[in-house]
CSV table of C-alpha atoms in Angstrom, one decimal:
chain,number,residue,atom,x,y,z
A,1,MET,CA,-53.1,-23.4,-82.8
A,2,LEU,CA,-56.1,-21.7,-83.8
A,3,LEU,CA,-57.0,-21.0,-80.3
A,4,GLU,CA,-54.2,-19.3,-78.8
A,5,HIS,CA,-56.0,-15.6,-78.0
A,6,GLU,CA,-59.2,-17.3,-77.2
A,7,GLN,CA,-57.6,-19.1,-74.6
A,8,MET,CA,-55.8,-15.9,-73.1
A,9,LEU,CA,-59.5,-14.2,-72.9
A,10,TRP,CA,-61.2,-17.3,-71.5
A,11,GLU,CA,-58.4,-17.7,-68.9
A,12,GLN,CA,-59.2,-13.7,-67.6
A,13,GLY,CA,-63.1,-15.0,-67.6
A,14,VAL,CA,-64.3,-13.9,-70.6
A,15,GLU,CA,-67.0,-15.9,-72.2
A,16,HIS,CA,-68.8,-14.5,-75.2
A,17,ILE,CA,-65.6,-14.1,-77.5
A,18,ALA,CA,-67.1,-13.2,-80.9
A,19,GLY,CA,-64.8,-13.7,-84.2
A,20,VAL,CA,-65.6,-11.1,-87.0
A,21,ASP,CA,-64.4,-10.8,-90.7
A,22,GLU,CA,-65.5,-9.1,-93.8
A,23,VAL,CA,-65.9,-10.9,-97.5
A,24,GLY,CA,-66.0,-8.8,-101.1
A,25,ARG,CA,-64.1,-5.9,-100.1
A,26,GLY,CA,-62.6,-6.4,-103.2
A,27,CYS,CA,-65.1,-7.8,-105.9
A,28,LEU,CA,-66.3,-5.8,-108.8
A,29,PHE,CA,-69.7,-6.5,-108.3
A,30,GLY,CA,-72.1,-6.7,-105.7
A,31,ASP,CA,-73.2,-5.7,-101.5
A,32,VAL,CA,-70.1,-6.6,-98.7
A,33,VAL,CA,-70.7,-9.2,-96.2
A,34,ALA,CA,-69.6,-9.3,-92.4
A,35,ALA,CA,-70.1,-12.1,-90.2
A,36,ALA,CA,-69.5,-12.3,-86.1
A,37,VAL,CA,-69.3,-15.6,-84.2
A,38,ILE,CA,-69.3,-16.8,-80.9
A,39,LEU,CA,-68.4,-20.4,-80.3
A,40,PRO,CA,-68.8,-22.2,-77.2
A,41,LYS,CA,-65.7,-22.0,-74.5
A,42,GLY,CA,-63.5,-24.6,-74.8
A,43,LEU,CA,-65.0,-25.9,-78.3
A,44,VAL,CA,-62.3,-26.9,-80.6
A,45,LEU,CA,-63.1,-27.7,-84.4
A,46,GLU,CA,-60.6,-29.1,-86.3
A,47,GLU,CA,-61.1,-28.3,-90.1
A,48,ILE,CA,-61.6,-24.7,-89.1
A,49,ASP,CA,-59.3,-22.4,-91.2
A,50,ASP,CA,-59.2,-19.4,-93.5
A,51,SER,CA,-61.9,-20.0,-95.5
A,52,LYS,CA,-59.9,-18.6,-98.8
A,53,LYS,CA,-58.2,-21.9,-98.1
A,54,LEU,CA,-61.1,-24.4,-98.0
A,55,SER,CA,-63.0,-25.9,-100.9
A,56,PRO,CA,-66.7,-24.4,-101.6
A,57,LYS,CA,-67.6,-28.0,-100.4
A,58,LYS,CA,-66.0,-27.9,-96.9
A,59,ARG,CA,-66.7,-24.2,-96.7
A,60,GLU,CA,-70.7,-25.4,-96.9
A,61,GLN,CA,-70.2,-28.5,-94.3
A,62,LEU,CA,-68.1,-26.0,-91.8
A,63,TYR,CA,-71.0,-23.4,-92.3
A,64,GLU,CA,-73.9,-26.4,-90.8
A,65,LEU,CA,-71.5,-27.5,-87.9
A,66,ILE,CA,-71.0,-23.9,-87.2
A,67,GLU,CA,-74.6,-23.0,-87.1
A,68,ARG,CA,-74.8,-25.9,-84.7
A,69,GLU,CA,-72.1,-25.4,-82.4
A,70,ALA,CA,-72.2,-21.5,-82.3
A,71,VAL,CA,-73.3,-19.7,-79.1
A,72,ALA,CA,-74.5,-16.8,-81.6
A,73,ILE,CA,-73.9,-15.7,-85.3
A,74,GLY,CA,-74.6,-12.5,-86.4
A,75,VAL,CA,-74.9,-11.1,-90.3
A,76,GLY,CA,-74.1,-8.0,-92.0
A,77,VAL,CA,-74.7,-7.2,-95.4
A,78,VAL,CA,-74.1,-3.3,-97.2
A,79,ASP,CA,-75.1,-3.1,-100.4
A,80,VAL,CA,-73.5,-1.2,-103.3
A,81,ALA,CA,-75.6,2.2,-103.4
A,82,THR,CA,-74.0,2.3,-99.8
A,83,ILE,CA,-70.3,0.9,-100.9
A,84,GLU,CA,-70.3,4.1,-103.8
A,85,ALA,CA,-71.7,6.6,-100.9
A,86,ILE,CA,-68.9,5.8,-98.0
A,87,ASN,CA,-66.1,3.8,-99.8
A,88,ILE,CA,-65.4,0.3,-99.3
A,89,LYS,CA,-63.1,0.3,-96.1
A,90,GLN,CA,-66.5,2.0,-94.6
A,91,ALA,CA,-68.9,-0.2,-95.9
A,92,ALA,CA,-66.9,-3.1,-94.8
A,93,ARG,CA,-66.6,-1.5,-91.0
A,94,LEU,CA,-70.7,-1.0,-91.2
A,95,ALA,CA,-71.6,-4.3,-92.3
A,96,MET,CA,-69.1,-5.9,-89.6
A,97,LYS,CA,-70.6,-3.2,-86.6
A,98,GLN,CA,-74.1,-4.7,-88.2
A,99,ALA,CA,-72.9,-8.6,-87.3
A,100,VAL,CA,-72.0,-7.7,-83.9
A,101,GLU,CA,-75.2,-5.9,-83.0
A,102,LYS,CA,-76.9,-8.9,-84.0
A,103,LEU,CA,-75.4,-11.3,-81.8
A,104,LYS,CA,-77.6,-12.9,-79.5
A,105,PRO,CA,-76.1,-12.8,-76.3
A,106,ALA,CA,-74.1,-10.0,-76.9
A,107,ALA,CA,-70.3,-10.7,-77.3
A,108,GLN,CA,-67.9,-9.4,-74.5
A,109,TYR,CA,-65.0,-9.3,-76.8
A,110,LEU,CA,-64.1,-9.1,-80.1
A,111,LEU,CA,-61.4,-10.8,-82.4
A,112,VAL,CA,-61.6,-9.1,-85.8
A,113,ASP,CA,-59.8,-9.8,-89.1
A,114,ALA,CA,-57.1,-6.9,-89.0
A,115,GLU,CA,-59.9,-4.2,-88.5
A,116,LYS,CA,-61.8,-2.1,-85.6
A,117,VAL,CA,-65.4,-2.6,-85.6
A,118,ASP,CA,-67.4,0.7,-83.9
A,119,VAL,CA,-68.7,-0.4,-81.1
A,120,PRO,CA,-67.9,0.0,-77.6
A,121,LEU,CA,-66.4,-3.6,-76.8
A,122,PRO,CA,-62.9,-4.4,-76.1
A,123,GLN,CA,-61.6,-5.6,-79.1
A,124,MET,CA,-58.0,-7.2,-80.6
A,125,ALA,CA,-57.7,-6.6,-84.6
A,126,ILE,CA,-55.1,-9.1,-85.9
A,127,ILE,CA,-53.4,-9.8,-88.9
A,128,HIS,CA,-54.2,-12.4,-90.9
A,129,GLY,CA,-56.7,-13.5,-88.2
A,130,ASP,CA,-58.8,-16.0,-90.0
A,131,ALA,CA,-55.3,-18.3,-90.0
A,132,MET,CA,-54.8,-16.9,-86.5
A,133,SER,CA,-57.9,-17.5,-84.6
A,134,GLN,CA,-60.5,-20.3,-84.8
A,135,SER,CA,-63.2,-17.6,-83.8
A,136,ILE,CA,-62.4,-15.2,-87.0
A,137,ALA,CA,-62.0,-18.5,-89.2
A,138,ALA,CA,-65.6,-19.3,-88.3
A,139,ALA,CA,-67.3,-15.7,-89.2
A,140,SER,CA,-64.8,-16.1,-92.4
A,141,ILE,CA,-66.8,-19.2,-93.4
A,142,ILE,CA,-70.1,-17.9,-92.0
A,143,ALA,CA,-69.8,-14.4,-94.2
A,144,LYS,CA,-68.2,-16.5,-97.5
A,145,VAL,CA,-71.0,-19.0,-97.6
A,146,THR,CA,-74.0,-16.3,-96.9
A,147,ARG,CA,-72.1,-14.1,-99.9
A,148,ASP,CA,-71.4,-17.3,-102.3
A,149,ARG,CA,-74.8,-18.1,-102.0
A,150,MET,CA,-76.3,-14.5,-102.8
A,151,CYS,CA,-74.0,-14.8,-105.9
A,152,LEU,CA,-76.0,-17.7,-107.0
A,153,HIS,CA,-79.0,-15.4,-107.1
A,154,TRP,CA,-77.3,-12.6,-108.9
A,155,ASP,CA,-76.2,-15.0,-111.3
A,156,LEU,CA,-79.7,-16.0,-112.3
A,157,GLU,CA,-80.8,-12.2,-112.4
A,158,TYR,CA,-77.5,-11.6,-114.5
A,159,PRO,CA,-76.5,-14.9,-116.5
A,160,GLU,CA,-74.3,-13.4,-118.4
A,161,TYR,CA,-71.4,-11.9,-116.3
A,162,GLY,CA,-70.6,-15.8,-115.0
A,163,LEU,CA,-70.8,-14.7,-111.4
A,164,ALA,CA,-71.5,-18.1,-110.0
A,165,LEU,CA,-67.4,-18.8,-111.3
A,166,HIS,CA,-65.7,-15.6,-110.2
A,167,LYS,CA,-68.6,-14.2,-107.1
A,168,GLY,CA,-68.1,-10.7,-108.5
A,169,TYR,CA,-63.9,-10.5,-108.4
A,170,ALA,CA,-62.1,-8.8,-111.1
A,171,THR,CA,-61.0,-12.1,-112.7
A,172,LYS,CA,-60.0,-11.9,-116.8
A,173,LEU,CA,-63.7,-13.7,-117.5
A,174,HIS,CA,-65.5,-10.9,-115.5
A,175,ARG,CA,-63.3,-7.9,-116.9
A,176,GLU,CA,-63.9,-9.4,-120.4
A,177,LYS,CA,-67.8,-9.5,-119.8
A,178,ILE,CA,-67.8,-6.3,-118.6
A,179,LEU,CA,-66.4,-4.4,-121.4
A,180,GLU,CA,-68.6,-7.1,-123.6
A,181,TYR,CA,-72.2,-6.2,-121.6
A,182,GLY,CA,-71.5,-3.0,-120.1
A,183,ALA,CA,-72.0,-2.7,-116.2
A,184,THR,CA,-75.1,-3.7,-114.3
A,185,PRO,CA,-76.8,-1.5,-111.6
A,186,LEU,CA,-75.0,-4.1,-108.7
A,187,HIS,CA,-71.7,-3.5,-109.9
A,188,ARG,CA,-69.5,-0.7,-108.2
A,189,GLN,CA,-68.9,2.1,-110.5
A,190,THR,CA,-66.1,3.6,-108.4
A,191,PHE,CA,-64.0,0.2,-108.8
A,192,LEU,CA,-65.1,-0.3,-112.6
A,193,LYS,CA,-63.5,3.4,-113.2
A,194,ASN,CA,-60.1,2.6,-112.2
A,195,LEU,CA,-60.5,-1.1,-114.1
A,196,LEU,CA,-62.0,0.7,-117.5
A,197,ALA,CA,-58.8,3.6,-116.8
A,198,GLN,CA,-56.6,0.6,-116.8
A,199,GLN,CA,-58.0,-1.3,-119.9
A,200,GLU,CA,-57.9,1.7,-121.9
A,201,GLN,CA,-53.8,1.9,-120.8
A,202,LEU,CA,-53.1,-1.4,-122.1
A,203,GLU,CA,-55.0,-0.6,-125.4
A,204,LEU,CA,-52.8,2.0,-126.3
A,205,PHE,CA,-49.9,0.4,-126.2
């Protein structure tokens, strides 16, 4: 049952509960994206789940459904330059803050996937929240589809890196392409330093 936390809050009279999640934290390439979603009180969306467990086609279908049904949706995007300047953890938190602040109507309470959002609202951090809360799962789907669509644009800009396939994560293909072509301006240099250091270590053996 993905509505246990929401049910408890609804019973306390809290109506506008926002689920909050981010994607792209572990990527070598591109922006980090967060979403905040307020769903109507009592709404049950049977197929909603952690976005990582869903096929791209199913995520797209649920994205459209969430857009239709949601009371409010906010999306936050933090670019590579900011990720490099303040570190990925702070950048992910900033994207979440942006997403929450864009909600109209505003949230009264936040359910957050294992994080704290820097806004003066009551909130609960839930470990594996995208598998435990319908609101967080909805936010994870909105954030994932938004970022995947951005990856398709980036793939047109940098076609040799295979971004449409791996979405910027550190797959074998992506690492090989970086070593072959070098980094683009949208690669996260701080992440690449670790990757290239590991690569050098492997080559020594």
